[in-house]
Short mmCIF file of C-alpha atoms in Angstrom, two decimals:
data_model
loop_
_atom_site.label_atom_id
_atom_site.label_comp_id
_atom_site.label_asym_id
_atom_site.label_seq_id
_atom_site.Cartn_x
_atom_site.Cartn_y
_atom_site.Cartn_z
CA MET A 1373 12.34 -13.05 -3.38
CA SER A 1374 16.04 -13.32 -2.69
CA GLY A 1375 18.61 -10.59 -3.21
CA ASN A 1376 17.97 -6.89 -2.96
CA SER A 1377 14.49 -5.76 -3.91
CA TYR A 1378 15.20 -2.06 -3.26
CA TYR A 1379 16.44 -1.22 -6.76
CA PRO A 1380 13.85 -3.18 -8.79
CA ARG A 1381 11.10 -1.62 -6.65
CA LYS A 1382 12.56 1.84 -7.18
CA LEU A 1383 12.86 1.19 -10.94
CA HIS A 1384 9.26 -0.05 -10.98
CA SER A 1385 8.13 3.20 -9.37
CA LEU A 1386 10.20 5.36 -11.73
CA LEU A 1387 9.14 3.56 -14.92
CA GLY A 1388 5.48 4.02 -13.95
CA VAL A 1389 5.91 7.79 -14.29
CA ILE A 1390 8.81 8.08 -16.75
CA PRO A 1391 8.18 6.90 -19.43
CA LEU A 1392 4.85 5.10 -18.89
CA GLY A 1393 3.00 8.04 -17.32
CA LEU A 1394 4.17 10.31 -20.11
CA PHE A 1395 3.13 7.67 -22.66
CA ILE A 1396 -0.39 7.43 -21.26
CA LEU A 1397 -0.71 11.22 -21.48
CA GLU A 1398 0.52 11.14 -25.08
CA HIS A 1399 -1.94 8.34 -25.84
CA ALA A 1400 -4.81 10.29 -24.29
CA LEU A 1401 -3.98 13.40 -26.33
CA THR A 1402 -3.57 11.46 -29.59
CA ASN A 1403 -6.91 9.75 -29.07
CA TYR A 1404 -8.52 13.02 -28.08
CA SER A 1405 -7.59 14.41 -31.48
CA ALA A 1406 -10.24 12.01 -32.83
CA PHE A 1407 -12.80 13.88 -30.75
CA GLU A 1408 -11.45 17.35 -31.44
CA GLY A 1409 -10.37 17.05 -35.09
CA GLY A 1410 -12.43 14.09 -36.23
CA LYS A 1411 -10.99 11.57 -38.61
CA GLU A 1412 -8.47 13.96 -40.13
CA GLY A 1413 -7.30 15.20 -36.78
CA PHE A 1414 -6.69 11.64 -35.61
CA LEU A 1415 -4.89 10.72 -38.84
CA ASP A 1416 -2.64 13.76 -38.49
CA SER A 1417 -1.75 12.74 -34.91
CA VAL A 1418 -1.00 9.17 -35.95
CA HIS A 1419 1.12 10.33 -38.87
CA GLY A 1420 2.92 12.83 -36.66
CA LEU A 1421 3.86 10.10 -34.19
CA HIS A 1422 4.90 7.56 -36.75
CA SER A 1423 7.08 9.97 -38.65
CA LEU A 1424 9.33 10.27 -35.57
CA PRO A 1425 12.85 9.04 -36.28
CA LEU A 1426 13.87 5.62 -34.92
CA ILE A 1427 10.20 4.95 -34.18
CA PHE A 1428 10.73 1.23 -33.62
CA PHE A 1429 13.36 1.85 -30.94
CA LEU A 1430 11.24 4.55 -29.34
CA GLU A 1431 8.37 2.09 -29.07
CA LEU A 1432 10.69 -0.63 -27.79
CA PHE A 1433 12.50 1.37 -25.10
CA VAL A 1434 9.88 3.94 -24.18
CA ILE A 1435 6.80 1.73 -24.26
CA TRP A 1436 7.18 -2.05 -24.63
CA LEU A 1437 10.11 -2.91 -22.37
CA PRO A 1438 9.04 -0.54 -19.56
CA ILE A 1439 5.49 -1.94 -19.67
CA LEU A 1440 6.80 -5.49 -19.60
CA PHE A 1441 8.99 -4.85 -16.54
CA HIS A 1442 6.43 -2.66 -14.75
CA GLY A 1443 3.66 -5.17 -15.45
CA VAL A 1444 5.47 -8.38 -14.53
CA TYR A 1445 7.09 -6.94 -11.41
CA GLY A 1446 3.78 -5.28 -10.55
CA LEU A 1447 1.98 -8.63 -10.67
CA TYR A 1448 4.55 -9.94 -8.21
CA LEU A 1449 3.97 -6.91 -5.93
CA ALA A 1450 0.20 -7.38 -6.11
CA PHE A 1451 0.69 -11.02 -5.15
CA THR A 1452 2.70 -10.05 -2.05
CA SER A 1453 0.00 -7.66 -0.78
CA ASP A 1454 -3.02 -8.48 1.35
CA LEU A 1455 -6.24 -6.58 0.76
CA ASN A 1456 -7.65 -5.63 4.17
CA VAL A 1457 -10.16 -2.89 3.33
CA GLY A 1458 -12.80 -4.91 5.19
CA ARG A 1459 -10.98 -4.40 8.49
CA PHE A 1460 -9.43 -1.02 7.68
CA ASN A 1461 -12.05 0.89 5.74
CA TYR A 1462 -9.96 4.01 5.09
CA GLY A 1463 -9.68 6.06 1.91
CA ARG A 1464 -5.96 5.54 1.45
CA ASN A 1465 -6.28 1.81 2.10
CA TRP A 1466 -8.93 1.66 -0.64
CA ALA A 1467 -6.54 3.48 -2.95
CA PHE A 1468 -3.86 0.91 -2.03
CA ALA A 1469 -6.22 -1.98 -2.86
CA LEU A 1470 -7.50 -0.32 -6.05
CA GLN A 1471 -3.92 0.38 -7.16
CA ARG A 1472 -3.28 -3.38 -7.18
CA ILE A 1473 -6.64 -4.35 -8.68
CA THR A 1474 -6.47 -1.72 -11.45
CA GLY A 1475 -2.84 -2.67 -12.08
CA VAL A 1476 -3.78 -6.28 -12.82
CA ILE A 1477 -6.74 -5.17 -14.98
CA THR A 1478 -4.54 -2.71 -16.86
CA PHE A 1479 -1.77 -5.21 -17.56
CA ILE A 1480 -4.19 -7.82 -18.96
CA PHE A 1481 -5.97 -5.11 -20.97
CA VAL A 1482 -2.72 -3.68 -22.35
CA ILE A 1483 -1.61 -7.11 -23.64
CA TRP A 1484 -4.99 -7.62 -25.29
CA HIS A 1485 -5.16 -4.05 -26.65
CA PHE A 1486 -1.61 -4.38 -28.03
CA TRP A 1487 -2.62 -7.60 -29.80
CA GLN A 1488 -5.78 -6.01 -31.17
CA THR A 1489 -4.13 -2.85 -32.52
CA ARG A 1490 -0.33 -2.57 -32.83
CA MET A 1491 0.12 -6.30 -33.50
CA GLN A 1492 -2.53 -6.28 -36.22
CA VAL A 1493 -0.63 -3.43 -37.89
CA ALA A 1494 2.57 -5.49 -37.64
CA LEU A 1495 0.80 -8.54 -39.07
CA GLY A 1496 -0.49 -6.46 -41.98
CA ASN A 1497 -4.17 -6.90 -41.12
CA THR A 1498 -4.63 -3.15 -40.82
CA THR A 1499 -2.58 -0.02 -41.43
CA TYR A 1500 -1.91 3.16 -39.50
CA ASP A 1501 -4.20 4.97 -41.95
CA ASP A 1502 -7.05 2.60 -41.16
CA LEU A 1503 -6.57 2.58 -37.37
CA GLY A 1504 -9.52 4.92 -36.85
CA ASN A 1505 -11.84 2.58 -38.74
CA HIS A 1506 -10.26 -0.38 -37.00
CA MET A 1507 -11.08 1.19 -33.61
CA HIS A 1508 -14.58 2.00 -34.85
CA ASP A 1509 -15.15 -1.69 -35.64
CA ILE A 1510 -13.96 -2.63 -32.16
CA VAL A 1511 -15.76 -0.09 -29.98
CA THR A 1512 -19.09 -0.33 -31.80
CA GLN A 1513 -19.35 -3.85 -30.38
CA PRO A 1514 -21.05 -3.37 -26.99
CA VAL A 1515 -18.95 -5.96 -25.11
CA TYR A 1516 -15.66 -4.51 -26.38
CA PHE A 1517 -16.89 -1.00 -25.65
CA ILE A 1518 -17.68 -1.90 -22.04
CA ILE A 1519 -14.27 -3.57 -21.67
CA TYR A 1520 -12.53 -0.50 -23.09
CA PHE A 1521 -14.60 1.80 -20.88
CA ILE A 1522 -13.68 -0.05 -17.66
CA ALA A 1523 -10.07 -0.70 -18.66
CA VAL A 1524 -9.47 2.95 -19.55
CA LEU A 1525 -10.75 4.08 -16.14
CA ALA A 1526 -8.62 1.40 -14.43
CA ALA A 1527 -5.49 2.39 -16.35
CA VAL A 1528 -5.92 6.10 -15.69
CA PHE A 1529 -6.64 5.55 -12.00
CA HIS A 1530 -3.54 3.36 -11.77
CA PHE A 1531 -1.50 6.13 -13.37
CA ALA A 1532 -2.92 8.98 -11.28
CA ASN A 1533 -2.76 7.16 -7.95
CA GLY A 1534 0.63 5.73 -8.90
CA LEU A 1535 1.86 9.26 -9.43
CA TRP A 1536 0.74 10.10 -5.89
CA ALA A 1537 2.59 7.05 -4.54
CA PHE A 1538 5.66 7.91 -6.64
CA LEU A 1539 5.84 11.31 -4.95
CA VAL A 1540 5.78 9.61 -1.54
CA SER A 1541 8.16 6.77 -2.43
CA TRP A 1542 10.80 9.14 -3.76
CA GLY A 1543 10.46 11.40 -0.72
CA ILE A 1544 9.03 14.41 -2.57
CA THR A 1545 5.77 14.72 -0.60
CA VAL A 1546 6.75 14.04 3.01
CA GLY A 1547 4.24 15.61 5.42
CA PRO A 1548 0.50 14.88 5.64
CA ARG A 1549 -0.43 18.24 4.12
CA ALA A 1550 1.81 17.75 1.07
CA GLN A 1551 0.35 14.28 0.60
CA ARG A 1552 -3.21 15.56 0.92
CA VAL A 1553 -2.64 18.30 -1.66
CA SER A 1554 -0.88 15.94 -4.08
CA SER A 1555 -3.71 13.42 -3.73
CA ARG A 1556 -6.20 16.10 -4.78
CA ILE A 1557 -4.06 17.06 -7.75
CA CYS A 1558 -3.64 13.42 -8.76
CA MET A 1559 -7.38 12.78 -8.55
CA GLY A 1560 -7.85 15.87 -10.73
CA ILE A 1561 -5.45 14.30 -13.25
CA PHE A 1562 -7.50 11.08 -13.04
CA VAL A 1563 -10.70 12.93 -13.95
CA ILE A 1564 -9.19 15.00 -16.77
CA VAL A 1565 -7.28 12.15 -18.46
CA SER A 1566 -10.27 9.81 -18.06
CA VAL A 1567 -12.52 12.34 -19.78
CA LEU A 1568 -10.02 12.66 -22.67
CA PHE A 1569 -9.98 8.89 -23.18
CA LEU A 1570 -13.73 8.43 -22.81
CA LEU A 1571 -14.52 11.26 -25.24
CA SER A 1572 -12.23 9.65 -27.80
CA LEU A 1573 -13.90 6.25 -27.24
CA PHE A 1574 -17.25 7.88 -28.03
CA ALA A 1575 -15.70 9.69 -31.00
CA PHE A 1576 -14.49 6.39 -32.45
CA ARG A 1577 -18.07 5.11 -32.29
CA GLY A 1578 -19.15 7.96 -34.62
CA ASP A 1579 -20.16 7.35 -38.25
CA GLU A 1580 -17.22 9.39 -39.48
CA PHE A 1581 -14.84 6.55 -38.60
CA ALA A 1582 -17.18 3.97 -40.12
CA SER A 1583 -17.17 5.41 -43.63
CA ALA A 1584 -14.02 3.85 -45.02
CA SER A 1585 -14.63 0.35 -43.73
CA ALA A 1586 -18.27 0.60 -44.74
CA ALA A 1587 -17.12 1.70 -48.18
CA ILE A 1588 -14.73 -1.24 -48.37
CA ASP A 1589 -17.57 -3.55 -47.34
CA THR A 1590 -19.73 -2.06 -50.08
CA LEU A 1591 -16.93 -2.56 -52.58
CA ARG A 1592 -16.47 -6.15 -51.45
CA LEU A 1593 -20.18 -6.79 -51.71
CA GLY A 1594 -20.26 -5.02 -55.08
CA MET B 877 -31.96 -1.96 44.20
CA ALA B 878 -29.51 -0.19 41.98
CA ASP B 879 -26.73 -2.48 43.20
CA THR B 880 -28.67 -5.60 42.25
CA ALA B 881 -29.31 -4.25 38.77
CA THR B 882 -25.62 -3.48 38.31
CA ALA B 883 -24.55 -6.91 39.55
CA LYS B 884 -26.76 -8.64 36.99
CA ARG B 885 -25.25 -6.81 34.04
CA THR B 886 -22.83 -8.93 32.05
CA VAL B 887 -20.42 -8.31 29.21
CA LYS B 888 -20.32 -10.80 26.35
CA PHE B 889 -16.92 -11.83 25.02
CA ILE B 890 -16.06 -14.02 22.02
CA ILE B 891 -12.42 -14.98 22.30
CA THR B 892 -10.33 -16.72 19.64
CA ARG B 893 -8.13 -19.30 21.31
CA ARG B 894 -5.62 -21.98 20.46
CA GLU B 895 -3.74 -24.50 22.57
CA ARG B 896 -0.38 -24.51 20.85
CA PRO B 897 1.33 -22.53 18.06
CA ASP B 898 0.50 -25.23 15.50
CA ALA B 899 -3.02 -25.99 16.79
CA SER B 900 -6.05 -24.71 14.89
CA PRO B 901 -7.91 -21.76 16.41
CA TYR B 902 -11.41 -21.97 17.93
CA THR B 903 -13.69 -19.47 19.66
CA GLU B 904 -15.18 -19.51 23.16
CA GLU B 905 -17.90 -17.26 24.56
CA PHE B 906 -17.91 -15.73 28.02
CA ASP B 907 -20.43 -13.66 29.99
CA ILE B 908 -18.47 -11.57 32.43
CA PRO B 909 -20.09 -9.66 35.32
CA TYR B 910 -19.96 -5.96 34.56
CA ARG B 911 -18.08 -3.58 36.81
CA PRO B 912 -17.74 0.15 36.18
CA ASN B 913 -14.56 1.28 34.35
CA MET B 914 -13.65 -2.23 33.23
CA ASN B 915 -11.16 -2.76 30.43
CA VAL B 916 -10.40 -5.85 28.35
CA ILE B 917 -7.53 -6.83 30.70
CA SER B 918 -9.73 -6.75 33.81
CA ALA B 919 -12.29 -8.86 31.93
CA LEU B 920 -9.56 -11.39 31.08
CA MET B 921 -8.55 -11.38 34.77
CA GLU B 922 -12.16 -12.20 35.63
CA ILE B 923 -12.02 -15.20 33.25
CA GLN B 924 -8.75 -16.23 34.90
CA ARG B 925 -10.46 -16.18 38.33
CA ASN B 926 -13.55 -18.00 37.11
CA PRO B 927 -12.93 -19.81 33.81
CA VAL B 928 -16.55 -20.65 32.98
CA LYS B 929 -18.00 -20.23 29.50
CA SER B 930 -21.39 -18.74 28.62
CA ASP B 931 -22.97 -22.21 28.50
CA GLY B 932 -21.84 -22.85 32.10
CA THR B 933 -19.09 -25.39 31.33
CA LYS B 934 -15.60 -24.98 32.74
CA THR B 935 -12.65 -24.25 30.49
CA THR B 936 -8.98 -23.40 30.84
CA PRO B 937 -8.23 -19.74 31.66
CA VAL B 938 -7.50 -17.59 28.62
CA VAL B 939 -3.78 -16.77 28.34
CA TRP B 940 -2.66 -13.23 27.52
CA GLU B 941 0.28 -10.88 28.06
CA SER B 942 0.26 -7.50 29.77
CA ASN B 943 2.58 -5.40 31.89
CA CYS B 944 2.20 -1.68 32.44
CA LEU B 945 -1.60 -1.32 32.09
CA GLU B 946 -1.14 2.29 30.98
CA GLU B 947 -0.43 1.91 27.26
CA VAL B 948 3.31 2.43 27.37
CA CYS B 949 4.80 -1.09 27.26
CA GLY B 950 3.17 -2.54 24.14
CA ALA B 951 2.73 -6.06 25.57
CA CYS B 952 -1.06 -6.41 25.48
CA SER B 953 -1.59 -5.83 21.74
CA MET B 954 -4.54 -7.81 20.42
CA VAL B 955 -7.30 -7.51 17.85
CA ILE B 956 -10.40 -6.16 19.59
CA ASN B 957 -13.58 -5.90 17.51
CA GLY B 958 -11.50 -6.17 14.35
CA LYS B 959 -8.94 -3.48 15.17
CA PRO B 960 -5.45 -4.14 16.57
CA ARG B 961 -4.90 -2.12 19.77
CA GLN B 962 -3.80 -2.27 23.39
CA ALA B 963 -6.17 -4.28 25.59
CA CYS B 964 -5.38 -2.14 28.64
CA SER B 965 -6.77 1.02 27.06
CA ALA B 966 -9.76 -0.77 25.50
CA LEU B 967 -12.53 0.33 27.87
CA ILE B 968 -15.57 -1.93 28.00
CA ASP B 969 -17.94 1.06 28.15
CA LYS B 970 -16.65 2.22 24.77
CA LEU B 971 -16.80 -1.15 22.98
CA GLU B 972 -19.65 -2.63 20.99
CA GLN B 973 -20.85 -6.00 22.31
CA PRO B 974 -20.24 -8.86 21.89
CA ILE B 975 -16.57 -7.97 22.23
CA ARG B 976 -14.51 -10.09 19.85
CA VAL B 977 -10.93 -10.62 20.98
CA GLU B 978 -8.34 -12.29 18.74
CA PRO B 979 -4.55 -12.56 18.74
CA MET B 980 -2.60 -10.40 16.24
CA SER B 981 -2.02 -13.27 13.84
CA THR B 982 0.50 -11.40 11.68
CA PHE B 983 2.86 -12.59 14.42
CA PRO B 984 3.39 -16.23 15.43
CA VAL B 985 0.69 -17.08 17.99
CA VAL B 986 2.14 -18.81 21.06
CA ARG B 987 -1.12 -19.58 22.81
CA ASP B 988 -4.57 -17.94 22.95
CA LEU B 989 -3.83 -14.19 22.85
CA VAL B 990 -0.08 -14.44 23.41
CA ILE B 991 1.99 -13.63 20.35
CA ASN B 992 5.73 -13.62 19.66
CA ARG B 993 6.86 -10.11 18.69
CA GLU B 994 10.49 -11.13 18.26
CA ARG B 995 10.61 -9.95 14.64
CA MET B 996 10.14 -6.38 15.89
CA PHE B 997 13.20 -6.59 18.14
CA GLN B 998 15.20 -8.29 15.40
CA ALA B 999 14.19 -5.42 13.10
CA LEU B 1000 15.53 -2.86 15.60
CA LYS B 1001 18.85 -4.72 15.63
CA ARG B 1002 18.89 -4.90 11.85
CA VAL B 1003 18.47 -1.12 11.44
CA LYS B 1004 20.83 -0.40 14.39
CA ALA B 1005 18.21 1.54 16.32
CA TRP B 1006 20.63 2.76 18.96
CA ILE B 1007 23.36 5.38 19.39
CA PRO B 1008 26.87 3.91 19.62
CA ILE B 1009 28.80 5.83 22.27
CA ASP B 1010 30.84 3.06 23.87
CA GLY B 1011 34.62 3.46 23.59
CA THR B 1012 37.85 2.97 25.45
CA TYR B 1013 37.91 6.52 26.79
CA ASP B 1014 35.45 9.26 27.68
CA LEU B 1015 34.25 10.84 24.45
CA GLY B 1016 32.90 13.88 26.26
CA PRO B 1017 29.50 15.47 25.69
CA GLY B 1018 27.92 15.10 22.25
CA PRO B 1019 26.57 17.89 20.05
CA ARG B 1020 23.41 19.62 21.22
CA MET B 1021 20.03 18.95 19.67
CA ALA B 1022 17.83 21.84 18.57
CA GLU B 1023 14.72 22.15 20.74
CA THR B 1024 12.35 22.22 17.72
CA LYS B 1025 13.87 18.97 16.47
CA ARG B 1026 13.74 17.41 19.92
CA GLN B 1027 10.02 18.07 20.08
CA TRP B 1028 9.12 16.01 17.00
CA ALA B 1029 11.79 13.40 17.72
CA TYR B 1030 10.21 12.87 21.13
CA GLU B 1031 6.96 11.86 19.43
CA LEU B 1032 8.84 9.15 17.51
CA SER B 1033 10.47 7.94 20.73
CA LYS B 1034 7.03 6.99 22.07
CA CYS B 1035 7.11 3.80 19.97
CA MET B 1036 6.66 0.79 22.28
CA THR B 1037 7.21 -1.92 19.58
CA CYS B 1038 3.64 -3.08 20.22
CA GLY B 1039 3.28 -4.39 16.65
CA VAL B 1040 -0.11 -2.80 15.95
CA CYS B 1041 1.22 -1.04 12.82
CA LEU B 1042 2.54 -4.34 11.44
CA GLU B 1043 -0.83 -6.01 12.05
CA ALA B 1044 -2.61 -3.17 10.21
CA CYS B 1045 -0.17 -3.13 7.27
CA PRO B 1046 -1.38 -5.10 4.22
CA ASN B 1047 2.22 -5.58 3.09
CA VAL B 1048 3.38 -7.37 6.25
CA ASN B 1049 2.47 -11.01 5.60
CA ASP B 1050 3.87 -14.46 4.82
CA ARG B 1051 4.51 -13.62 1.17
CA SER B 1052 6.51 -10.46 1.85
CA SER B 1053 9.67 -9.73 3.82
CA PHE B 1054 8.70 -6.11 4.57
CA ILE B 1055 10.23 -4.96 7.87
CA GLY B 1056 7.12 -2.91 8.79
CA PRO B 1057 6.49 0.76 9.68
CA ALA B 1058 7.81 0.88 13.29
CA PRO B 1059 11.53 0.25 12.62
CA ILE B 1060 11.52 2.76 9.73
CA SER B 1061 10.28 5.44 12.11
CA GLN B 1062 13.01 4.43 14.58
CA VAL B 1063 15.63 4.99 11.88
CA ARG B 1064 14.28 8.51 11.51
CA LEU B 1065 14.46 8.98 15.29
CA PHE B 1066 18.08 7.82 15.64
CA ASN B 1067 19.18 9.61 12.49
CA ALA B 1068 17.69 12.82 13.90
CA HIS B 1069 19.86 12.57 17.00
CA PRO B 1070 23.07 14.66 16.62
CA THR B 1071 25.27 11.77 17.75
CA GLY B 1072 23.16 9.08 16.10
CA GLU B 1073 23.40 11.02 12.86
CA MET B 1074 27.08 10.07 12.64
CA ASN B 1075 25.99 6.53 11.73
CA ALA B 1076 22.98 7.58 9.64
CA HIS B 1077 24.24 5.84 6.50
CA GLU B 1078 24.37 2.44 8.24
CA ARG B 1079 20.69 2.65 9.17
CA LEU B 1080 19.69 3.89 5.71
CA GLU B 1081 21.65 1.10 4.05
CA ALA B 1082 19.93 -1.46 6.28
CA LEU B 1083 16.60 -0.19 4.93
CA MET B 1084 17.90 -0.35 1.34
CA THR B 1085 18.18 -4.13 1.44
CA ASP B 1086 15.59 -6.82 0.74
CA GLY B 1087 12.47 -6.34 2.86
CA GLY B 1088 13.46 -2.78 3.70
CA ILE B 1089 11.63 0.47 3.08
CA GLU B 1090 10.66 -0.45 -0.49
CA GLY B 1091 8.08 -2.86 0.97
CA CYS B 1092 5.84 0.08 1.91
CA GLY B 1093 2.80 0.31 -0.36
CA ASN B 1094 1.39 3.55 1.10
CA SER B 1095 -1.86 2.12 2.42
CA GLN B 1096 -1.30 4.37 5.46
CA ASN B 1097 -3.18 2.03 7.80
CA CYS B 1098 -0.21 2.24 10.19
CA VAL B 1099 -0.63 5.91 11.00
CA ARG B 1100 -4.39 5.41 11.50
CA SER B 1101 -3.77 2.50 13.89
CA CYS B 1102 -0.77 3.58 16.01
CA PRO B 1103 -1.94 3.80 19.65
CA LYS B 1104 0.75 6.42 20.36
CA GLY B 1105 -0.24 8.64 17.43
CA ILE B 1106 3.26 8.46 15.91
CA PRO B 1107 3.38 10.12 12.45
CA LEU B 1108 4.56 6.85 10.85
CA THR B 1109 3.77 7.81 7.24
CA THR B 1110 5.70 11.07 7.64
CA SER B 1111 8.64 9.04 8.97
CA ILE B 1112 8.41 6.61 6.04
CA ALA B 1113 8.28 9.44 3.48
CA ALA B 1114 11.19 11.24 5.20
CA ILE B 1115 13.26 8.04 5.11
CA ASN B 1116 12.20 7.54 1.47
CA LYS B 1117 13.73 10.94 0.83
CA ASP B 1118 16.92 10.09 2.76
CA THR B 1119 17.38 6.66 1.14
CA THR B 1120 16.78 8.15 -2.33
CA LYS B 1121 19.40 10.84 -1.68
CA HIS B 1122 21.77 8.23 -0.27
CA MET B 1123 21.30 6.05 -3.37
CA PHE B 1124 22.27 8.89 -5.72
CA LYS B 1125 25.18 9.96 -3.51
CA ARG B 1126 26.53 6.41 -3.55
CA TRP B 1127 26.18 6.17 -7.33
CA LEU B 1128 27.93 9.48 -7.82
CA GLY B 1129 30.63 8.51 -5.31
CA MET B 1130 29.88 11.48 -3.08
#
C-alpha cells in the first residue's frame, strides 16, 4: 500500500473500541434482555433503542460506516499477515492468528446478519415488533443456530482480544506485567459477553418467541 | 575403548541449500563425526573440511556466515530445528536430531545459509539510530544520564541486528512493508539518551510513516525469540505511547 498507513491503522484500532466495542456491548445487553425479561423485556429494549432521536444517523455513523471501514481495512491487514503458529506455538501468537481468523469470520457474519435482520426490516419483510419472532424462526433452524453460536464467539473474541491490542497499540499498557493483567481482564470480558450473547440465543429458541409467528401461521392456515 | 565409541558417534544434519539467490532450494543430509562441545558452526566447518553427504557422495561445501562465535555479532543467524537463532550458540548436545538447518528466508538468500540483512541496516538509517554530535566547534559534554535509565537502556543496546526478530514476526513478509521490531527498539534506545533525545521527534516521525510502527500486530514472537533477551515488546509499546503523544501534539500544534 502506498502513502502513509499510520493513520488508517490507528483509526482502525480506535474504531474497533469506539464505537464498535461499545456497540457490541450494547447489542449483548439488548439481546440479554430477551433472556432476563422474556419477550416483553426484549421488546422494551428494542423500542428504547429505536426511539432515540436521529436513529438513522446514529446507526449510520456509530455502526455501519465504522464497521465498513474496520472490516474492509481489517481484511487487508489479515491479508498482509502470515500465520506462523506452527513454528512459534506461543499463546500470544495464537491470539494474533485468532484475531485475524475471527475478524474475517465476524465480517462475513455481520454482513449476513445485517441482511437477515436490519435489511429485512428496511425491506418491510418484518418489523421491530416482530424481531423476536424473526430471530426465533432463524435460530430454531439447527444450521443457523450453529452458525450464530460460532460467529458470536468469534465476534466477542475479536472484540476482547482487540481491546487488549488497542491498549498496547495506543501505548496504555507498556510493560509485560500491565499486558499480562490486561489480557486476563480482556479474557474475562470475552467470557462474560459471550455468555450474555449465548444465553440470549437460547432465549430466542424458547416457545415464548414462537407464539406470534405460530399464531400468524395458524391464522394463515385458518 | 571409550575413545573408539566416541569416534563412531555421528550427528545427522539436514541442510537446506541453494546455489544462487534465484535458484530453488533443496536439502542435503550429512553425518558428521561427533566431538564434545560441538556447535552448529563447528559442524559446518567439518562439512567444509570434508564435504561428503550421508550417502557417501561428494558435494560442494555448505556456505554460511559467522564472525565472533560468541553471540554478539549477529552474523550467523539461521533457522535451526524450526527456530531462528545464532548458530554459534546452538550446541549440538542440546539439539534434537536430525538437526535441520535452513536460511532465514524472510531475508533474501544469497547462497545456502548466507542471507542479506541489508534491510536491517537501511532501517537503522531510516529511523536515524544514532546521536548527531558533529559540528564545527566543540559542543562540550552532553547532559548526564540517570543511572537507573542507563541500566535498561544498556539492555536495548545489546541488539546486534541479527534479524531473528524479523524472521519470527508474522507481519514481516513480502506483502507488508513493516520495518520489524529491532529498529523500533533502537528508536527507544536513542530517544532515551539525553543528547539523542534532542532529535526524538525525527525518529518518532520516521516510525509514523508507511511500514513504521503501525505494522506491529502484537504477536510477541519477537520478544520470545531475541537471543539477547531484549524487551522488544516493551520497546514497541513505549514507542506506541510516544508516537501517539507525538501525533496529538502535532495536531494540537504543541
